């Protein structure tokens, strides 16, 4: 087998680098969009400012929880072992449903942590 694997079967080829670059670019773009939106919103409307301050965990925390769960599922996945398979509570999730169930579990765990740790 050639050391320069053009298809990237070992997870380190050009396809993986392009994917990581695309995800990173999207993440940076979302940060700029959120920053611009909140900067505009907070400077021009005192009612919105109060709402964002009072409900910060909902307005900012939940989207960040979704992004965090996505990062956990995508970047911590092991390619060598094959697709994610989950067997729990009598259900079997295989193929593309495995990452979806893992994302939902990560998202709800992060949301639960935000709910417990947030002081009202």
PDB file of C-alpha atoms in Angstrom:
ATOM      1  CA  UNK A   1       0.000   0.000   0.000  1.00  0.00           C
ATOM      2  CA  UNK A   2       1.293   3.411  -0.951  1.00  0.00           C
ATOM      3  CA  UNK A   3       2.126   5.810   1.888  1.00  0.00           C
ATOM      4  CA  UNK A   4       0.482   8.654   0.003  1.00  0.00           C
ATOM      5  CA  UNK A   5      -3.105   7.439   0.132  1.00  0.00           C
ATOM      6  CA  UNK A   6      -5.002   9.869  -2.142  1.00  0.00           C
ATOM      7  CA  UNK A   7      -8.409   8.651  -1.022  1.00  0.00           C
ATOM      8  CA  UNK A   8      -7.677   9.208   2.637  1.00  0.00           C
ATOM      9  CA  UNK A   9      -8.932   5.822   3.863  1.00  0.00           C
ATOM     10  CA  UNK A  10      -7.007   6.261   7.075  1.00  0.00           C
ATOM     11  CA  UNK A  11      -8.838   9.543   7.792  1.00  0.00           C
ATOM     12  CA  UNK A  12      -5.872  11.805   7.073  1.00  0.00           C
ATOM     13  CA  UNK A  13      -6.208  12.468   3.348  1.00  0.00           C
ATOM     14  CA  UNK A  14      -7.232  15.598   1.497  1.00  0.00           C
ATOM     15  CA  UNK A  15     -10.931  14.799   1.943  1.00  0.00           C
ATOM     16  CA  UNK A  16     -10.626  14.937   5.727  1.00  0.00           C
ATOM     17  CA  UNK A  17      -8.619  18.180   5.614  1.00  0.00           C
ATOM     18  CA  UNK A  18     -11.198  19.821   3.344  1.00  0.00           C
ATOM     19  CA  UNK A  19     -14.003  18.690   5.642  1.00  0.00           C
ATOM     20  CA  UNK A  20     -12.278  20.026   8.761  1.00  0.00           C
ATOM     21  CA  UNK A  21     -11.526  23.313   6.966  1.00  0.00           C
ATOM     22  CA  UNK A  22     -15.147  23.671   5.873  1.00  0.00           C
ATOM     23  CA  UNK A  23     -16.479  23.013   9.375  1.00  0.00           C
ATOM     24  CA  UNK A  24     -13.983  25.443  10.891  1.00  0.00           C
ATOM     25  CA  UNK A  25     -14.909  28.121   8.330  1.00  0.00           C
ATOM     26  CA  UNK A  26     -18.611  27.666   9.046  1.00  0.00           C
ATOM     27  CA  UNK A  27     -17.959  27.882  12.789  1.00  0.00           C
ATOM     28  CA  UNK A  28     -15.955  31.123  12.400  1.00  0.00           C
ATOM     29  CA  UNK A  29     -18.651  32.591  10.125  1.00  0.00           C
ATOM     30  CA  UNK A  30     -21.336  31.773  12.693  1.00  0.00           C
ATOM     31  CA  UNK A  31     -19.315  33.469  15.419  1.00  0.00           C
ATOM     32  CA  UNK A  32     -19.033  36.632  13.293  1.00  0.00           C
ATOM     33  CA  UNK A  33     -22.758  36.551  12.471  1.00  0.00           C
ATOM     34  CA  UNK A  34     -23.739  36.103  16.132  1.00  0.00           C
ATOM     35  CA  UNK A  35     -21.349  38.874  17.178  1.00  0.00           C
ATOM     36  CA  UNK A  36     -22.643  41.296  14.563  1.00  0.00           C
ATOM     37  CA  UNK A  37     -26.275  40.465  15.315  1.00  0.00           C
ATOM     38  CA  UNK A  38     -25.955  40.918  19.065  1.00  0.00           C
ATOM     39  CA  UNK A  39     -23.856  44.067  18.665  1.00  0.00           C
ATOM     40  CA  UNK A  40     -26.527  45.585  16.435  1.00  0.00           C
ATOM     41  CA  UNK A  41     -29.387  44.324  18.595  1.00  0.00           C
ATOM     42  CA  UNK A  42     -27.940  45.468  21.895  1.00  0.00           C
ATOM     43  CA  UNK A  43     -27.055  48.969  20.697  1.00  0.00           C
ATOM     44  CA  UNK A  44     -30.356  49.846  19.073  1.00  0.00           C
ATOM     45  CA  UNK A  45     -33.127  48.369  21.194  1.00  0.00           C
ATOM     46  CA  UNK A  46     -33.321  48.527  24.998  1.00  0.00           C
ATOM     47  CA  UNK A  47     -36.129  45.945  25.125  1.00  0.00           C
ATOM     48  CA  UNK A  48     -34.048  43.446  23.179  1.00  0.00           C
ATOM     49  CA  UNK A  49     -31.078  44.208  25.392  1.00  0.00           C
ATOM     50  CA  UNK A  50     -33.081  43.329  28.482  1.00  0.00           C
ATOM     51  CA  UNK A  51     -34.398  40.155  26.840  1.00  0.00           C
ATOM     52  CA  UNK A  52     -30.916  38.980  25.840  1.00  0.00           C
ATOM     53  CA  UNK A  53     -29.556  39.678  29.310  1.00  0.00           C
ATOM     54  CA  UNK A  54     -32.448  37.885  31.049  1.00  0.00           C
ATOM     55  CA  UNK A  55     -32.589  34.903  28.672  1.00  0.00           C
ATOM     56  CA  UNK A  56     -28.917  34.589  27.735  1.00  0.00           C
ATOM     57  CA  UNK A  57     -28.817  30.853  28.374  1.00  0.00           C
ATOM     58  CA  UNK A  58     -31.688  30.319  25.939  1.00  0.00           C
ATOM     59  CA  UNK A  59     -30.700  32.768  23.217  1.00  0.00           C
ATOM     60  CA  UNK A  60     -26.981  32.011  23.159  1.00  0.00           C
ATOM     61  CA  UNK A  61     -26.591  28.820  25.190  1.00  0.00           C
ATOM     62  CA  UNK A  62     -28.852  26.542  23.145  1.00  0.00           C
ATOM     63  CA  UNK A  63     -27.284  27.326  19.745  1.00  0.00           C
ATOM     64  CA  UNK A  64     -23.833  26.899  21.267  1.00  0.00           C
ATOM     65  CA  UNK A  65     -24.972  23.584  22.781  1.00  0.00           C
ATOM     66  CA  UNK A  66     -26.043  22.435  19.311  1.00  0.00           C
ATOM     67  CA  UNK A  67     -22.685  23.438  17.845  1.00  0.00           C
ATOM     68  CA  UNK A  68     -20.844  21.786  20.739  1.00  0.00           C
ATOM     69  CA  UNK A  69     -22.757  18.536  20.280  1.00  0.00           C
ATOM     70  CA  UNK A  70     -21.997  18.631  16.561  1.00  0.00           C
ATOM     71  CA  UNK A  71     -18.304  19.097  17.263  1.00  0.00           C
ATOM     72  CA  UNK A  72     -18.305  16.162  19.692  1.00  0.00           C
ATOM     73  CA  UNK A  73     -20.009  13.863  17.187  1.00  0.00           C
ATOM     74  CA  UNK A  74     -17.989  14.882  14.123  1.00  0.00           C
ATOM     75  CA  UNK A  75     -14.492  15.421  15.448  1.00  0.00           C
ATOM     76  CA  UNK A  76     -14.327  12.679  18.078  1.00  0.00           C
ATOM     77  CA  UNK A  77     -15.628   9.947  15.790  1.00  0.00           C
ATOM     78  CA  UNK A  78     -13.279   7.016  15.170  1.00  0.00           C
ATOM     79  CA  UNK A  79     -13.144   6.056  11.487  1.00  0.00           C
ATOM     80  CA  UNK A  80     -11.200   2.836  12.051  1.00  0.00           C
ATOM     81  CA  UNK A  81     -13.978   1.057  13.923  1.00  0.00           C
ATOM     82  CA  UNK A  82     -16.595   1.642  11.240  1.00  0.00           C
ATOM     83  CA  UNK A  83     -19.927   3.419  11.629  1.00  0.00           C
ATOM     84  CA  UNK A  84     -21.303   4.272  15.058  1.00  0.00           C
ATOM     85  CA  UNK A  85     -23.632   1.591  16.412  1.00  0.00           C
ATOM     86  CA  UNK A  86     -25.680   2.143  19.557  1.00  0.00           C
ATOM     87  CA  UNK A  87     -27.581  -0.606  21.382  1.00  0.00           C
ATOM     88  CA  UNK A  88     -29.589   0.830  24.276  1.00  0.00           C
ATOM     89  CA  UNK A  89     -32.967   0.222  25.877  1.00  0.00           C
ATOM     90  CA  UNK A  90     -33.841  -2.484  23.387  1.00  0.00           C
ATOM     91  CA  UNK A  91     -33.189  -0.270  20.363  1.00  0.00           C
ATOM     92  CA  UNK A  92     -30.410  -0.776  17.839  1.00  0.00           C
ATOM     93  CA  UNK A  93     -29.148   2.235  15.925  1.00  0.00           C
ATOM     94  CA  UNK A  94     -26.807   1.545  13.010  1.00  0.00           C
ATOM     95  CA  UNK A  95     -25.562   3.396   9.982  1.00  0.00           C
ATOM     96  CA  UNK A  96     -26.459   7.065   9.787  1.00  0.00           C
ATOM     97  CA  UNK A  97     -28.864   6.893  12.729  1.00  0.00           C
ATOM     98  CA  UNK A  98     -25.972   6.271  15.162  1.00  0.00           C
ATOM     99  CA  UNK A  99     -24.442   9.761  14.841  1.00  0.00           C
ATOM    100  CA  UNK A 100     -27.905  11.349  14.971  1.00  0.00           C
ATOM    101  CA  UNK A 101     -28.741   9.594  18.243  1.00  0.00           C
ATOM    102  CA  UNK A 102     -25.300  10.476  19.615  1.00  0.00           C
ATOM    103  CA  UNK A 103     -25.825  14.146  18.653  1.00  0.00           C
ATOM    104  CA  UNK A 104     -29.235  14.194  20.384  1.00  0.00           C
ATOM    105  CA  UNK A 105     -27.746  12.617  23.519  1.00  0.00           C
ATOM    106  CA  UNK A 106     -24.849  15.127  23.560  1.00  0.00           C
ATOM    107  CA  UNK A 107     -27.194  18.064  22.938  1.00  0.00           C
ATOM    108  CA  UNK A 108     -29.574  17.097  25.750  1.00  0.00           C
ATOM    109  CA  UNK A 109     -26.657  16.498  28.103  1.00  0.00           C
ATOM    110  CA  UNK A 110     -25.216  19.951  27.416  1.00  0.00           C
ATOM    111  CA  UNK A 111     -28.665  21.568  27.732  1.00  0.00           C
ATOM    112  CA  UNK A 112     -29.235  19.761  31.042  1.00  0.00           C
ATOM    113  CA  UNK A 113     -25.856  20.998  32.305  1.00  0.00           C
ATOM    114  CA  UNK A 114     -26.746  24.575  31.295  1.00  0.00           C
ATOM    115  CA  UNK A 115     -30.094  24.257  33.084  1.00  0.00           C
ATOM    116  CA  UNK A 116     -28.518  22.948  36.294  1.00  0.00           C
ATOM    117  CA  UNK A 117     -25.583  25.368  36.381  1.00  0.00           C
ATOM    118  CA  UNK A 118     -27.444  28.520  35.369  1.00  0.00           C
ATOM    119  CA  UNK A 119     -28.441  30.821  38.231  1.00  0.00           C
ATOM    120  CA  UNK A 120     -31.814  32.503  37.697  1.00  0.00           C
TER     121      UNK A 120
END
